[in-house]
Amino acid sequence: MDIEPLADACGGLAWISGELFEVEGRLAAGSSDGELLDARLRALLARSSRRHGQHAQWWRAALPDSPALAGFDRVRPPTDAWVRLLDHIVESAPAGAVAALFEVALPQLIFVLEHLSYELSPVSDGNAIRIVAMVTTDLTEEESEAKQVWPMPKIPSSADLEALLIAFSDDYREKRWPPLLPHPRRTG
């Protein structure tokens, strides 16, 4: 992958991870509106929040340090779909926020990382490959644990979540974010 699209990918992933760190941390700490989440779910959110904080640091460290590439200026929302999703999570009651996290954010982030991994070259992108592998392992574990503590529907649990998923589909179809470039499927 060329350095500028890779920098945009790292910046976007740093932004997403930082936002997830904050919202999951708030949800784990409890709610001021009276709705309290299950203790097992709060423990999962606390652990996931810490991991997202670490991921954000890894992605920021992977940004180019050349002034010409303005690496830290690339830490920004990668698409409007991610902004809408994080806004929805922040504005929702705790149960709705958790549904959006587990039904939309987590699967979409895993999808982006899988897609990004196809674009990375072992010759020039070794650091990014390691970060993708570590983050994917953490997210896959989170997804598995989430299924144990949160009832995961096979379809979105609300029309709002379905609309958010459709926004991501539009992003992928129009290839709005550098990791979403078309790629040949690996075999073997």
PDB file of C-alpha atoms in Angstrom:
ATOM      1  CA  MET A   1       0.000   0.000   0.000  1.00  0.00           C
ATOM      2  CA  ASP A   2       1.310   3.482  -0.764  1.00  0.00           C
ATOM      3  CA  ILE A   3       2.344   5.585   2.209  1.00  0.00           C
ATOM      4  CA  GLU A   4      -0.430   8.195   1.982  1.00  0.00           C
ATOM      5  CA  PRO A   5      -3.351   5.727   1.910  1.00  0.00           C
ATOM      6  CA  LEU A   6      -1.637   3.756   4.679  1.00  0.00           C
ATOM      7  CA  ALA A   7      -1.265   6.944   6.741  1.00  0.00           C
ATOM      8  CA  ASP A   8      -4.952   7.725   6.164  1.00  0.00           C
ATOM      9  CA  ALA A   9      -5.865   4.176   7.225  1.00  0.00           C
ATOM     10  CA  CYS A  10      -3.737   4.393  10.385  1.00  0.00           C
ATOM     11  CA  GLY A  11      -5.145   7.825  11.198  1.00  0.00           C
ATOM     12  CA  GLY A  12      -8.726   6.682  10.688  1.00  0.00           C
ATOM     13  CA  LEU A  13      -8.162   3.572  12.781  1.00  0.00           C
ATOM     14  CA  ALA A  14      -6.524   5.662  15.521  1.00  0.00           C
ATOM     15  CA  TRP A  15      -9.604   7.902  15.565  1.00  0.00           C
ATOM     16  CA  ILE A  16     -12.030   4.952  15.683  1.00  0.00           C
ATOM     17  CA  SER A  17     -10.033   3.223  18.422  1.00  0.00           C
ATOM     18  CA  GLY A  18      -9.829   6.426  20.462  1.00  0.00           C
ATOM     19  CA  GLU A  19     -13.571   6.987  20.193  1.00  0.00           C
ATOM     20  CA  LEU A  20     -14.336   3.373  21.146  1.00  0.00           C
ATOM     21  CA  PHE A  21     -11.956   3.713  24.117  1.00  0.00           C
ATOM     22  CA  GLU A  22     -13.993   6.662  25.380  1.00  0.00           C
ATOM     23  CA  VAL A  23     -17.516   5.360  24.791  1.00  0.00           C
ATOM     24  CA  GLU A  24     -16.846   1.864  26.106  1.00  0.00           C
ATOM     25  CA  GLY A  25     -15.098   3.320  29.144  1.00  0.00           C
ATOM     26  CA  ARG A  26     -18.119   5.519  29.897  1.00  0.00           C
ATOM     27  CA  LEU A  27     -20.503   2.590  29.488  1.00  0.00           C
ATOM     28  CA  ALA A  28     -18.359   0.386  31.724  1.00  0.00           C
ATOM     29  CA  ALA A  29     -18.295   3.046  34.443  1.00  0.00           C
ATOM     30  CA  GLY A  30     -22.075   3.135  34.642  1.00  0.00           C
ATOM     31  CA  SER A  31     -24.875   5.376  33.576  1.00  0.00           C
ATOM     32  CA  SER A  32     -26.134   8.608  35.036  1.00  0.00           C
ATOM     33  CA  ASP A  33     -29.647   8.084  33.653  1.00  0.00           C
ATOM     34  CA  GLY A  34     -30.440   5.136  35.900  1.00  0.00           C
ATOM     35  CA  GLU A  35     -30.052   2.305  33.379  1.00  0.00           C
ATOM     36  CA  LEU A  36     -27.376  -0.025  34.687  1.00  0.00           C
ATOM     37  CA  LEU A  37     -25.750  -2.666  32.535  1.00  0.00           C
ATOM     38  CA  ASP A  38     -25.034  -6.207  33.723  1.00  0.00           C
ATOM     39  CA  ALA A  39     -21.755  -6.553  35.676  1.00  0.00           C
ATOM     40  CA  ARG A  40     -20.325  -9.098  33.191  1.00  0.00           C
ATOM     41  CA  LEU A  41     -21.107  -6.742  30.320  1.00  0.00           C
ATOM     42  CA  ARG A  42     -19.517  -3.791  32.132  1.00  0.00           C
ATOM     43  CA  ALA A  43     -16.392  -5.895  32.769  1.00  0.00           C
ATOM     44  CA  LEU A  44     -16.202  -6.749  29.055  1.00  0.00           C
ATOM     45  CA  LEU A  45     -16.653  -3.083  28.127  1.00  0.00           C
ATOM     46  CA  ALA A  46     -13.934  -2.021  30.578  1.00  0.00           C
ATOM     47  CA  ARG A  47     -11.468  -4.556  29.164  1.00  0.00           C
ATOM     48  CA  SER A  48     -12.397  -3.640  25.602  1.00  0.00           C
ATOM     49  CA  SER A  49     -12.045   0.055  26.367  1.00  0.00           C
ATOM     50  CA  ARG A  50      -8.493  -0.460  27.613  1.00  0.00           C
ATOM     51  CA  ARG A  51      -7.666  -2.487  24.528  1.00  0.00           C
ATOM     52  CA  HIS A  52      -9.061   0.203  22.212  1.00  0.00           C
ATOM     53  CA  GLY A  53      -6.923   2.746  24.033  1.00  0.00           C
ATOM     54  CA  GLN A  54      -3.873   0.584  23.354  1.00  0.00           C
ATOM     55  CA  HIS A  55      -4.927   0.143  19.719  1.00  0.00           C
ATOM     56  CA  ALA A  56      -5.226   3.910  19.304  1.00  0.00           C
ATOM     57  CA  GLN A  57      -1.657   4.265  20.579  1.00  0.00           C
ATOM     58  CA  TRP A  58      -0.404   1.593  18.169  1.00  0.00           C
ATOM     59  CA  TRP A  59      -2.126   3.237  15.195  1.00  0.00           C
ATOM     60  CA  ARG A  60      -0.762   6.659  16.149  1.00  0.00           C
ATOM     61  CA  ALA A  61       2.736   5.209  16.468  1.00  0.00           C
ATOM     62  CA  ALA A  62       2.400   3.779  12.947  1.00  0.00           C
ATOM     63  CA  LEU A  63       1.735   7.216  11.439  1.00  0.00           C
ATOM     64  CA  PRO A  64       4.564   8.663   9.331  1.00  0.00           C
ATOM     65  CA  ASP A  65       6.675  11.193  11.198  1.00  0.00           C
ATOM     66  CA  SER A  66       7.548  13.216   8.098  1.00  0.00           C
ATOM     67  CA  PRO A  67       6.240  16.800   8.275  1.00  0.00           C
ATOM     68  CA  ALA A  68       5.377  16.536   4.586  1.00  0.00           C
ATOM     69  CA  LEU A  69       2.933  13.701   5.314  1.00  0.00           C
ATOM     70  CA  ALA A  70       1.385  15.411   8.369  1.00  0.00           C
ATOM     71  CA  GLY A  71       0.759  12.088  10.086  1.00  0.00           C
ATOM     72  CA  PHE A  72      -1.012  13.349  13.182  1.00  0.00           C
ATOM     73  CA  ASP A  73      -3.345  15.516  11.078  1.00  0.00           C
ATOM     74  CA  ARG A  74      -4.637  12.249   9.609  1.00  0.00           C
ATOM     75  CA  VAL A  75      -6.167  11.184  12.924  1.00  0.00           C
ATOM     76  CA  ARG A  76      -9.712  12.034  11.964  1.00  0.00           C
ATOM     77  CA  PRO A  77     -12.981  10.298  11.161  1.00  0.00           C
ATOM     78  CA  PRO A  78     -12.412   8.082   8.130  1.00  0.00           C
ATOM     79  CA  THR A  79     -15.988   8.388   6.819  1.00  0.00           C
ATOM     80  CA  ASP A  80     -19.319   9.976   7.689  1.00  0.00           C
ATOM     81  CA  ALA A  81     -20.684   6.508   8.476  1.00  0.00           C
ATOM     82  CA  TRP A  82     -18.229   6.195  11.375  1.00  0.00           C
ATOM     83  CA  VAL A  83     -19.147   9.665  12.648  1.00  0.00           C
ATOM     84  CA  ARG A  84     -22.861   8.849  12.514  1.00  0.00           C
ATOM     85  CA  LEU A  85     -22.293   5.522  14.266  1.00  0.00           C
ATOM     86  CA  LEU A  86     -20.234   7.027  17.103  1.00  0.00           C
ATOM     87  CA  ASP A  87     -22.724   9.887  17.481  1.00  0.00           C
ATOM     88  CA  HIS A  88     -25.527   7.311  17.685  1.00  0.00           C
ATOM     89  CA  ILE A  89     -23.652   5.372  20.375  1.00  0.00           C
ATOM     90  CA  VAL A  90     -22.989   8.501  22.444  1.00  0.00           C
ATOM     91  CA  GLU A  91     -26.605   9.688  22.183  1.00  0.00           C
ATOM     92  CA  SER A  92     -28.206   6.294  22.914  1.00  0.00           C
ATOM     93  CA  ALA A  93     -29.267   4.824  26.222  1.00  0.00           C
ATOM     94  CA  PRO A  94     -26.736   2.261  27.474  1.00  0.00           C
ATOM     95  CA  ALA A  95     -28.542  -0.795  26.036  1.00  0.00           C
ATOM     96  CA  GLY A  96     -28.885   0.909  22.641  1.00  0.00           C
ATOM     97  CA  ALA A  97     -25.245   1.968  22.722  1.00  0.00           C
ATOM     98  CA  VAL A  98     -24.127  -1.590  23.468  1.00  0.00           C
ATOM     99  CA  ALA A  99     -26.306  -2.921  20.639  1.00  0.00           C
ATOM    100  CA  ALA A 100     -24.677  -0.443  18.232  1.00  0.00           C
ATOM    101  CA  LEU A 101     -21.215  -1.393  19.484  1.00  0.00           C
ATOM    102  CA  PHE A 102     -21.680  -5.133  19.105  1.00  0.00           C
ATOM    103  CA  GLU A 103     -24.016  -5.233  16.094  1.00  0.00           C
ATOM    104  CA  VAL A 104     -22.388  -2.516  13.970  1.00  0.00           C
ATOM    105  CA  ALA A 105     -19.096  -1.059  15.239  1.00  0.00           C
ATOM    106  CA  LEU A 106     -17.286  -4.278  16.106  1.00  0.00           C
ATOM    107  CA  PRO A 107     -18.209  -6.194  12.913  1.00  0.00           C
ATOM    108  CA  GLN A 108     -17.435  -3.153  10.743  1.00  0.00           C
ATOM    109  CA  LEU A 109     -14.051  -2.636  12.373  1.00  0.00           C
ATOM    110  CA  ILE A 110     -13.185  -6.310  11.902  1.00  0.00           C
ATOM    111  CA  PHE A 111     -14.261  -6.032   8.253  1.00  0.00           C
ATOM    112  CA  VAL A 112     -12.059  -2.976   7.684  1.00  0.00           C
ATOM    113  CA  LEU A 113      -9.037  -4.687   9.236  1.00  0.00           C
ATOM    114  CA  GLU A 114      -9.586  -7.818   7.161  1.00  0.00           C
ATOM    115  CA  HIS A 115      -9.825  -5.713   4.027  1.00  0.00           C
ATOM    116  CA  LEU A 116      -6.774  -3.661   4.997  1.00  0.00           C
ATOM    117  CA  SER A 117      -4.725  -6.813   5.527  1.00  0.00           C
ATOM    118  CA  TYR A 118      -5.165  -7.671   1.836  1.00  0.00           C
ATOM    119  CA  GLU A 119      -3.641  -4.342   0.838  1.00  0.00           C
ATOM    120  CA  LEU A 120      -0.528  -4.527   2.996  1.00  0.00           C
ATOM    121  CA  SER A 121       2.799  -5.705   1.630  1.00  0.00           C
ATOM    122  CA  PRO A 122       5.138  -7.785   3.801  1.00  0.00           C
ATOM    123  CA  VAL A 123       8.031  -5.949   2.163  1.00  0.00           C
ATOM    124  CA  SER A 124       7.055  -2.408   3.119  1.00  0.00           C
ATOM    125  CA  ASP A 125       4.202  -2.637   5.639  1.00  0.00           C
ATOM    126  CA  GLY A 126       5.515  -5.044   8.291  1.00  0.00           C
ATOM    127  CA  ASN A 127       4.634  -2.810  11.242  1.00  0.00           C
ATOM    128  CA  ALA A 128       1.070  -2.276  10.014  1.00  0.00           C
ATOM    129  CA  ILE A 129       0.704  -6.023   9.396  1.00  0.00           C
ATOM    130  CA  ARG A 130       1.700  -6.730  13.025  1.00  0.00           C
ATOM    131  CA  ILE A 131      -0.719  -4.103  14.339  1.00  0.00           C
ATOM    132  CA  VAL A 132      -3.571  -5.435  12.192  1.00  0.00           C
ATOM    133  CA  ALA A 133      -2.899  -8.966  13.476  1.00  0.00           C
ATOM    134  CA  MET A 134      -2.813  -7.901  17.143  1.00  0.00           C
ATOM    135  CA  VAL A 135      -5.905  -5.692  16.883  1.00  0.00           C
ATOM    136  CA  THR A 136      -7.825  -8.356  14.940  1.00  0.00           C
ATOM    137  CA  THR A 137      -7.002 -10.916  17.639  1.00  0.00           C
ATOM    138  CA  ASP A 138      -8.309  -8.565  20.341  1.00  0.00           C
ATOM    139  CA  LEU A 139     -11.475  -7.735  18.398  1.00  0.00           C
ATOM    140  CA  THR A 140     -12.200 -11.373  17.593  1.00  0.00           C
ATOM    141  CA  GLU A 141     -11.873 -12.204  21.294  1.00  0.00           C
ATOM    142  CA  GLU A 142     -14.165  -9.286  22.163  1.00  0.00           C
ATOM    143  CA  GLU A 143     -16.710 -10.488  19.616  1.00  0.00           C
ATOM    144  CA  SER A 144     -16.634 -14.002  21.082  1.00  0.00           C
ATOM    145  CA  GLU A 145     -17.005 -12.740  24.646  1.00  0.00           C
ATOM    146  CA  ALA A 146     -19.780 -10.349  23.619  1.00  0.00           C
ATOM    147  CA  LYS A 147     -21.834 -13.257  22.311  1.00  0.00           C
ATOM    148  CA  GLN A 148     -21.697 -14.797  25.787  1.00  0.00           C
ATOM    149  CA  VAL A 149     -23.023 -11.706  27.597  1.00  0.00           C
ATOM    150  CA  TRP A 150     -25.177  -9.934  25.001  1.00  0.00           C
ATOM    151  CA  PRO A 151     -27.904 -11.534  22.889  1.00  0.00           C
ATOM    152  CA  MET A 152     -26.684 -11.026  19.329  1.00  0.00           C
ATOM    153  CA  PRO A 153     -29.491 -10.983  16.762  1.00  0.00           C
ATOM    154  CA  LYS A 154     -28.852 -12.297  13.266  1.00  0.00           C
ATOM    155  CA  ILE A 155     -30.210  -9.023  11.861  1.00  0.00           C
ATOM    156  CA  PRO A 156     -29.931  -5.486  13.282  1.00  0.00           C
ATOM    157  CA  SER A 157     -32.094  -5.093  16.363  1.00  0.00           C
ATOM    158  CA  SER A 158     -33.487  -1.734  15.254  1.00  0.00           C
ATOM    159  CA  ALA A 159     -34.223   0.320  12.161  1.00  0.00           C
ATOM    160  CA  ASP A 160     -31.615   2.852  13.323  1.00  0.00           C
ATOM    161  CA  LEU A 161     -28.897   0.188  13.340  1.00  0.00           C
ATOM    162  CA  GLU A 162     -30.021  -1.068   9.951  1.00  0.00           C
ATOM    163  CA  ALA A 163     -29.697   2.480   8.565  1.00  0.00           C
ATOM    164  CA  LEU A 164     -26.188   2.731  10.019  1.00  0.00           C
ATOM    165  CA  LEU A 165     -25.234  -0.573   8.373  1.00  0.00           C
ATOM    166  CA  ILE A 166     -26.572   0.677   5.044  1.00  0.00           C
ATOM    167  CA  ALA A 167     -24.372   3.784   5.377  1.00  0.00           C
ATOM    168  CA  PHE A 168     -21.342   1.503   5.726  1.00  0.00           C
ATOM    169  CA  SER A 169     -22.440  -0.462   2.660  1.00  0.00           C
ATOM    170  CA  ASP A 170     -22.523   2.788   0.694  1.00  0.00           C
ATOM    171  CA  ASP A 171     -18.994   3.615   1.885  1.00  0.00           C
ATOM    172  CA  TYR A 172     -17.709   0.209   0.825  1.00  0.00           C
ATOM    173  CA  ARG A 173     -19.407   0.317  -2.565  1.00  0.00           C
ATOM    174  CA  GLU A 174     -17.981   3.767  -3.289  1.00  0.00           C
ATOM    175  CA  LYS A 175     -14.566   2.880  -1.772  1.00  0.00           C
ATOM    176  CA  ARG A 176     -14.444   6.053   0.319  1.00  0.00           C
ATOM    177  CA  TRP A 177     -11.676   4.968   2.651  1.00  0.00           C
ATOM    178  CA  PRO A 178      -8.210   3.843   1.501  1.00  0.00           C
ATOM    179  CA  PRO A 179      -8.345   0.354   3.038  1.00  0.00           C
ATOM    180  CA  LEU A 180     -11.448  -0.289   0.983  1.00  0.00           C
ATOM    181  CA  LEU A 181      -9.706  -0.407  -2.381  1.00  0.00           C
ATOM    182  CA  PRO A 182     -10.685  -3.378  -4.543  1.00  0.00           C
ATOM    183  CA  HIS A 183      -8.353  -6.325  -4.135  1.00  0.00           C
ATOM    184  CA  PRO A 184      -7.979  -9.843  -5.437  1.00  0.00           C
ATOM    185  CA  ARG A 185      -9.018 -12.593  -3.028  1.00  0.00           C
ATOM    186  CA  ARG A 186      -6.131 -14.546  -1.572  1.00  0.00           C
ATOM    187  CA  THR A 187      -6.280 -18.266  -1.918  1.00  0.00           C
ATOM    188  CA  GLY A 188      -4.599 -21.054  -0.075  1.00  0.00           C
TER     189      GLY A 188
END
